Amino acid sequence: MVFILLVLTGLGLDEFYPFSEFPMYSDPDPGTTDFIYLGDADQISEDGKPAPIPMQTMIGIRPAKATKIFRTAQDEKAKILDIARDQLPDAALHAVALECLRYFRAREEHMQTADQLPSRLCLVRVEIDLVLGEGVSEVHTILASENPTGEETP
């Protein structure tokens, strides 16, 4: 009787954590994942994190798509240099970040949001690391930002 009750409960729960048979939901792998977002370069919190902007509304691109755009640009630069993406020197990584920042800034014309975007944008990478037994850590790194005249700076 208890077994039947457990089976029926399991069927009713469907594929929700922690009852999913898919390991990405029921047992996430330890390791680092990252994503890219745009921030306001003039609104930096005490812990160094720029205030994020609503990317979908302002430039029509979500952070997941921005991350794909950034990774594709990294891959292209790495291919030119004949190295792996994670071996790009800082100067090359910065050049890729500036290229992406210019592309994202140009989207304001398409979205007609130039008057709503901050005057200075920055491109931020967030690395999220799951360490078993220790928890989750987040590191925000500003990869590139615009200076007050609209030019990009490291």
PDB file of C-alpha atoms in Angstrom:
ATOM      1  CA  MET A   1       0.000   0.000   0.000  1.00  0.00           C
ATOM      2  CA  VAL A   2       2.824   2.431   0.889  1.00  0.00           C
ATOM      3  CA  PHE A   3       4.593   1.564  -2.357  1.00  0.00           C
ATOM      4  CA  ILE A   4       1.492   2.369  -4.420  1.00  0.00           C
ATOM      5  CA  LEU A   5       1.125   5.674  -2.589  1.00  0.00           C
ATOM      6  CA  LEU A   6       4.778   6.547  -3.323  1.00  0.00           C
ATOM      7  CA  VAL A   7       4.365   5.692  -7.006  1.00  0.00           C
ATOM      8  CA  LEU A   8       1.227   7.801  -7.332  1.00  0.00           C
ATOM      9  CA  THR A   9       2.906  10.687  -5.507  1.00  0.00           C
ATOM     10  CA  GLY A  10       5.923  10.406  -7.823  1.00  0.00           C
ATOM     11  CA  LEU A  11       3.705  10.496 -10.884  1.00  0.00           C
ATOM     12  CA  GLY A  12       1.890  13.528  -9.534  1.00  0.00           C
ATOM     13  CA  LEU A  13       5.121  15.414  -8.873  1.00  0.00           C
ATOM     14  CA  ASP A  14       6.222  15.042 -12.485  1.00  0.00           C
ATOM     15  CA  GLU A  15       9.683  16.438 -13.305  1.00  0.00           C
ATOM     16  CA  PHE A  16      10.263  18.920 -10.507  1.00  0.00           C
ATOM     17  CA  TYR A  17      13.405  19.238  -8.399  1.00  0.00           C
ATOM     18  CA  PRO A  18      14.523  17.096  -6.542  1.00  0.00           C
ATOM     19  CA  PHE A  19      12.376  14.378  -8.100  1.00  0.00           C
ATOM     20  CA  SER A  20      13.613  14.812 -11.651  1.00  0.00           C
ATOM     21  CA  GLU A  21      15.566  12.033 -13.293  1.00  0.00           C
ATOM     22  CA  PHE A  22      17.530  14.639 -15.243  1.00  0.00           C
ATOM     23  CA  PRO A  23      20.845  15.158 -13.410  1.00  0.00           C
ATOM     24  CA  MET A  24      21.064  18.857 -14.305  1.00  0.00           C
ATOM     25  CA  TYR A  25      18.060  19.417 -12.041  1.00  0.00           C
ATOM     26  CA  SER A  26      18.325  16.690  -9.431  1.00  0.00           C
ATOM     27  CA  ASP A  27      22.100  16.644  -8.949  1.00  0.00           C
ATOM     28  CA  PRO A  28      23.904  19.677 -10.404  1.00  0.00           C
ATOM     29  CA  ASP A  29      27.572  19.217 -11.208  1.00  0.00           C
ATOM     30  CA  PRO A  30      30.084  21.196  -9.218  1.00  0.00           C
ATOM     31  CA  GLY A  31      32.062  23.670 -11.268  1.00  0.00           C
ATOM     32  CA  THR A  32      31.930  27.124 -12.741  1.00  0.00           C
ATOM     33  CA  THR A  33      29.356  28.578 -15.087  1.00  0.00           C
ATOM     34  CA  ASP A  34      29.258  32.141 -16.333  1.00  0.00           C
ATOM     35  CA  PHE A  35      27.085  34.680 -18.067  1.00  0.00           C
ATOM     36  CA  ILE A  36      27.388  38.220 -19.411  1.00  0.00           C
ATOM     37  CA  TYR A  37      25.251  41.250 -18.608  1.00  0.00           C
ATOM     38  CA  LEU A  38      25.302  44.991 -19.221  1.00  0.00           C
ATOM     39  CA  GLY A  39      25.605  47.298 -16.265  1.00  0.00           C
ATOM     40  CA  ASP A  40      25.522  51.002 -15.550  1.00  0.00           C
ATOM     41  CA  ALA A  41      29.194  52.019 -15.286  1.00  0.00           C
ATOM     42  CA  ASP A  42      28.232  54.984 -13.097  1.00  0.00           C
ATOM     43  CA  GLN A  43      26.310  52.931 -10.521  1.00  0.00           C
ATOM     44  CA  ILE A  44      28.830  50.612  -8.894  1.00  0.00           C
ATOM     45  CA  SER A  45      27.895  49.137  -5.511  1.00  0.00           C
ATOM     46  CA  GLU A  46      30.318  48.963  -2.596  1.00  0.00           C
ATOM     47  CA  ASP A  47      31.210  45.386  -3.490  1.00  0.00           C
ATOM     48  CA  GLY A  48      32.131  46.413  -7.062  1.00  0.00           C
ATOM     49  CA  LYS A  49      29.011  45.200  -8.869  1.00  0.00           C
ATOM     50  CA  PRO A  50      27.546  47.526 -11.504  1.00  0.00           C
ATOM     51  CA  ALA A  51      23.789  48.025 -11.438  1.00  0.00           C
ATOM     52  CA  PRO A  52      22.382  45.732 -14.155  1.00  0.00           C
ATOM     53  CA  ILE A  53      20.199  47.200 -16.859  1.00  0.00           C
ATOM     54  CA  PRO A  54      17.094  45.436 -18.217  1.00  0.00           C
ATOM     55  CA  MET A  55      18.768  44.152 -21.369  1.00  0.00           C
ATOM     56  CA  GLN A  56      15.703  42.660 -23.048  1.00  0.00           C
ATOM     57  CA  THR A  57      13.812  45.935 -22.736  1.00  0.00           C
ATOM     58  CA  MET A  58      16.703  48.257 -23.556  1.00  0.00           C
ATOM     59  CA  ILE A  59      18.605  46.457 -26.330  1.00  0.00           C
ATOM     60  CA  GLY A  60      16.345  43.511 -27.219  1.00  0.00           C
ATOM     61  CA  ILE A  61      18.876  40.883 -26.135  1.00  0.00           C
ATOM     62  CA  ARG A  62      18.697  38.705 -23.020  1.00  0.00           C
ATOM     63  CA  PRO A  63      21.805  37.894 -20.958  1.00  0.00           C
ATOM     64  CA  ALA A  64      21.801  34.300 -22.263  1.00  0.00           C
ATOM     65  CA  LYS A  65      21.974  35.542 -25.859  1.00  0.00           C
ATOM     66  CA  ALA A  66      24.586  38.162 -24.888  1.00  0.00           C
ATOM     67  CA  THR A  67      26.684  35.356 -23.421  1.00  0.00           C
ATOM     68  CA  LYS A  68      26.433  33.398 -26.681  1.00  0.00           C
ATOM     69  CA  ILE A  69      27.426  36.481 -28.670  1.00  0.00           C
ATOM     70  CA  PHE A  70      30.415  37.042 -26.375  1.00  0.00           C
ATOM     71  CA  ARG A  71      31.518  33.389 -26.538  1.00  0.00           C
ATOM     72  CA  THR A  72      31.233  33.343 -30.328  1.00  0.00           C
ATOM     73  CA  ALA A  73      33.414  36.453 -30.537  1.00  0.00           C
ATOM     74  CA  GLN A  74      35.890  34.816 -28.124  1.00  0.00           C
ATOM     75  CA  ASP A  75      35.966  31.671 -30.284  1.00  0.00           C
ATOM     76  CA  GLU A  76      36.612  33.726 -33.429  1.00  0.00           C
ATOM     77  CA  LYS A  77      39.480  35.605 -31.747  1.00  0.00           C
ATOM     78  CA  ALA A  78      40.928  32.358 -30.362  1.00  0.00           C
ATOM     79  CA  LYS A  79      40.770  30.761 -33.809  1.00  0.00           C
ATOM     80  CA  ILE A  80      42.706  33.692 -35.300  1.00  0.00           C
ATOM     81  CA  LEU A  81      45.341  33.339 -32.561  1.00  0.00           C
ATOM     82  CA  ASP A  82      45.278  29.522 -32.863  1.00  0.00           C
ATOM     83  CA  ILE A  83      44.625  28.999 -29.142  1.00  0.00           C
ATOM     84  CA  ALA A  84      41.753  27.778 -26.962  1.00  0.00           C
ATOM     85  CA  ARG A  85      39.110  30.262 -25.832  1.00  0.00           C
ATOM     86  CA  ASP A  86      40.136  29.999 -22.187  1.00  0.00           C
ATOM     87  CA  GLN A  87      43.756  30.798 -23.118  1.00  0.00           C
ATOM     88  CA  LEU A  88      43.028  34.203 -24.657  1.00  0.00           C
ATOM     89  CA  PRO A  89      45.437  36.813 -23.314  1.00  0.00           C
ATOM     90  CA  ASP A  90      43.902  39.692 -21.357  1.00  0.00           C
ATOM     91  CA  ALA A  91      44.421  42.138 -24.233  1.00  0.00           C
ATOM     92  CA  ALA A  92      42.560  39.872 -26.665  1.00  0.00           C
ATOM     93  CA  LEU A  93      39.768  39.249 -24.157  1.00  0.00           C
ATOM     94  CA  HIS A  94      39.440  42.999 -23.637  1.00  0.00           C
ATOM     95  CA  ALA A  95      39.282  43.571 -27.409  1.00  0.00           C
ATOM     96  CA  VAL A  96      36.465  41.016 -27.668  1.00  0.00           C
ATOM     97  CA  ALA A  97      34.623  42.667 -24.764  1.00  0.00           C
ATOM     98  CA  LEU A  98      34.938  46.105 -26.424  1.00  0.00           C
ATOM     99  CA  GLU A  99      33.619  44.711 -29.704  1.00  0.00           C
ATOM    100  CA  CYS A 100      30.599  43.223 -27.939  1.00  0.00           C
ATOM    101  CA  LEU A 101      30.014  46.389 -25.911  1.00  0.00           C
ATOM    102  CA  ARG A 102      29.957  48.461 -29.124  1.00  0.00           C
ATOM    103  CA  TYR A 103      27.503  46.005 -30.673  1.00  0.00           C
ATOM    104  CA  PHE A 104      25.192  46.120 -27.649  1.00  0.00           C
ATOM    105  CA  ARG A 105      25.366  49.937 -27.504  1.00  0.00           C
ATOM    106  CA  ALA A 106      24.409  50.134 -31.183  1.00  0.00           C
ATOM    107  CA  ARG A 107      21.215  48.185 -30.424  1.00  0.00           C
ATOM    108  CA  GLU A 108      19.758  51.277 -28.732  1.00  0.00           C
ATOM    109  CA  GLU A 109      18.959  52.718 -32.159  1.00  0.00           C
ATOM    110  CA  HIS A 110      17.043  49.590 -33.172  1.00  0.00           C
ATOM    111  CA  MET A 111      15.126  49.561 -29.879  1.00  0.00           C
ATOM    112  CA  GLN A 112      14.755  53.381 -29.737  1.00  0.00           C
ATOM    113  CA  THR A 113      15.972  53.433 -26.136  1.00  0.00           C
ATOM    114  CA  ALA A 114      18.914  55.840 -26.390  1.00  0.00           C
ATOM    115  CA  ASP A 115      17.257  58.257 -23.964  1.00  0.00           C
ATOM    116  CA  GLN A 116      16.650  55.463 -21.420  1.00  0.00           C
ATOM    117  CA  LEU A 117      20.052  53.757 -21.411  1.00  0.00           C
ATOM    118  CA  PRO A 118      22.733  54.924 -18.979  1.00  0.00           C
ATOM    119  CA  SER A 119      25.305  57.271 -20.459  1.00  0.00           C
ATOM    120  CA  ARG A 120      28.073  54.754 -19.690  1.00  0.00           C
ATOM    121  CA  LEU A 121      27.646  51.014 -20.109  1.00  0.00           C
ATOM    122  CA  CYS A 122      29.923  48.257 -18.921  1.00  0.00           C
ATOM    123  CA  LEU A 123      30.121  44.615 -19.928  1.00  0.00           C
ATOM    124  CA  VAL A 124      30.202  42.322 -16.903  1.00  0.00           C
ATOM    125  CA  ARG A 125      30.992  38.628 -16.596  1.00  0.00           C
ATOM    126  CA  VAL A 126      29.515  36.750 -13.647  1.00  0.00           C
ATOM    127  CA  GLU A 127      31.170  33.465 -12.725  1.00  0.00           C
ATOM    128  CA  ILE A 128      29.109  31.225 -10.475  1.00  0.00           C
ATOM    129  CA  ASP A 129      30.991  28.419  -8.792  1.00  0.00           C
ATOM    130  CA  LEU A 130      29.360  25.521  -6.953  1.00  0.00           C
ATOM    131  CA  VAL A 131      31.759  23.968  -4.473  1.00  0.00           C
ATOM    132  CA  LEU A 132      30.373  20.839  -2.865  1.00  0.00           C
ATOM    133  CA  GLY A 133      30.173  21.220   0.890  1.00  0.00           C
ATOM    134  CA  GLU A 134      30.936  24.953   0.711  1.00  0.00           C
ATOM    135  CA  GLY A 135      28.111  26.421  -1.336  1.00  0.00           C
ATOM    136  CA  VAL A 136      27.887  28.880  -4.188  1.00  0.00           C
ATOM    137  CA  SER A 137      30.182  31.810  -4.891  1.00  0.00           C
ATOM    138  CA  GLU A 138      29.702  34.621  -7.400  1.00  0.00           C
ATOM    139  CA  VAL A 139      32.426  36.776  -8.921  1.00  0.00           C
ATOM    140  CA  HIS A 140      31.507  39.832 -11.008  1.00  0.00           C
ATOM    141  CA  THR A 141      34.238  41.109 -13.359  1.00  0.00           C
ATOM    142  CA  ILE A 142      33.928  44.252 -15.460  1.00  0.00           C
ATOM    143  CA  LEU A 143      35.407  43.278 -18.828  1.00  0.00           C
ATOM    144  CA  ALA A 144      35.017  46.656 -20.532  1.00  0.00           C
ATOM    145  CA  SER A 145      33.316  49.993 -19.945  1.00  0.00           C
ATOM    146  CA  GLU A 146      32.671  53.246 -21.751  1.00  0.00           C
ATOM    147  CA  ASN A 147      34.335  56.401 -20.511  1.00  0.00           C
ATOM    148  CA  PRO A 148      32.421  59.700 -20.134  1.00  0.00           C
ATOM    149  CA  THR A 149      33.029  60.634 -23.781  1.00  0.00           C
ATOM    150  CA  GLY A 150      31.467  57.371 -24.978  1.00  0.00           C
ATOM    151  CA  GLU A 151      34.774  55.681 -25.791  1.00  0.00           C
ATOM    152  CA  GLU A 152      35.598  52.308 -24.309  1.00  0.00           C
ATOM    153  CA  THR A 153      38.106  51.778 -21.525  1.00  0.00           C
ATOM    154  CA  PRO A 154      39.504  48.743 -19.735  1.00  0.00           C
TER     155      PRO A 154
END
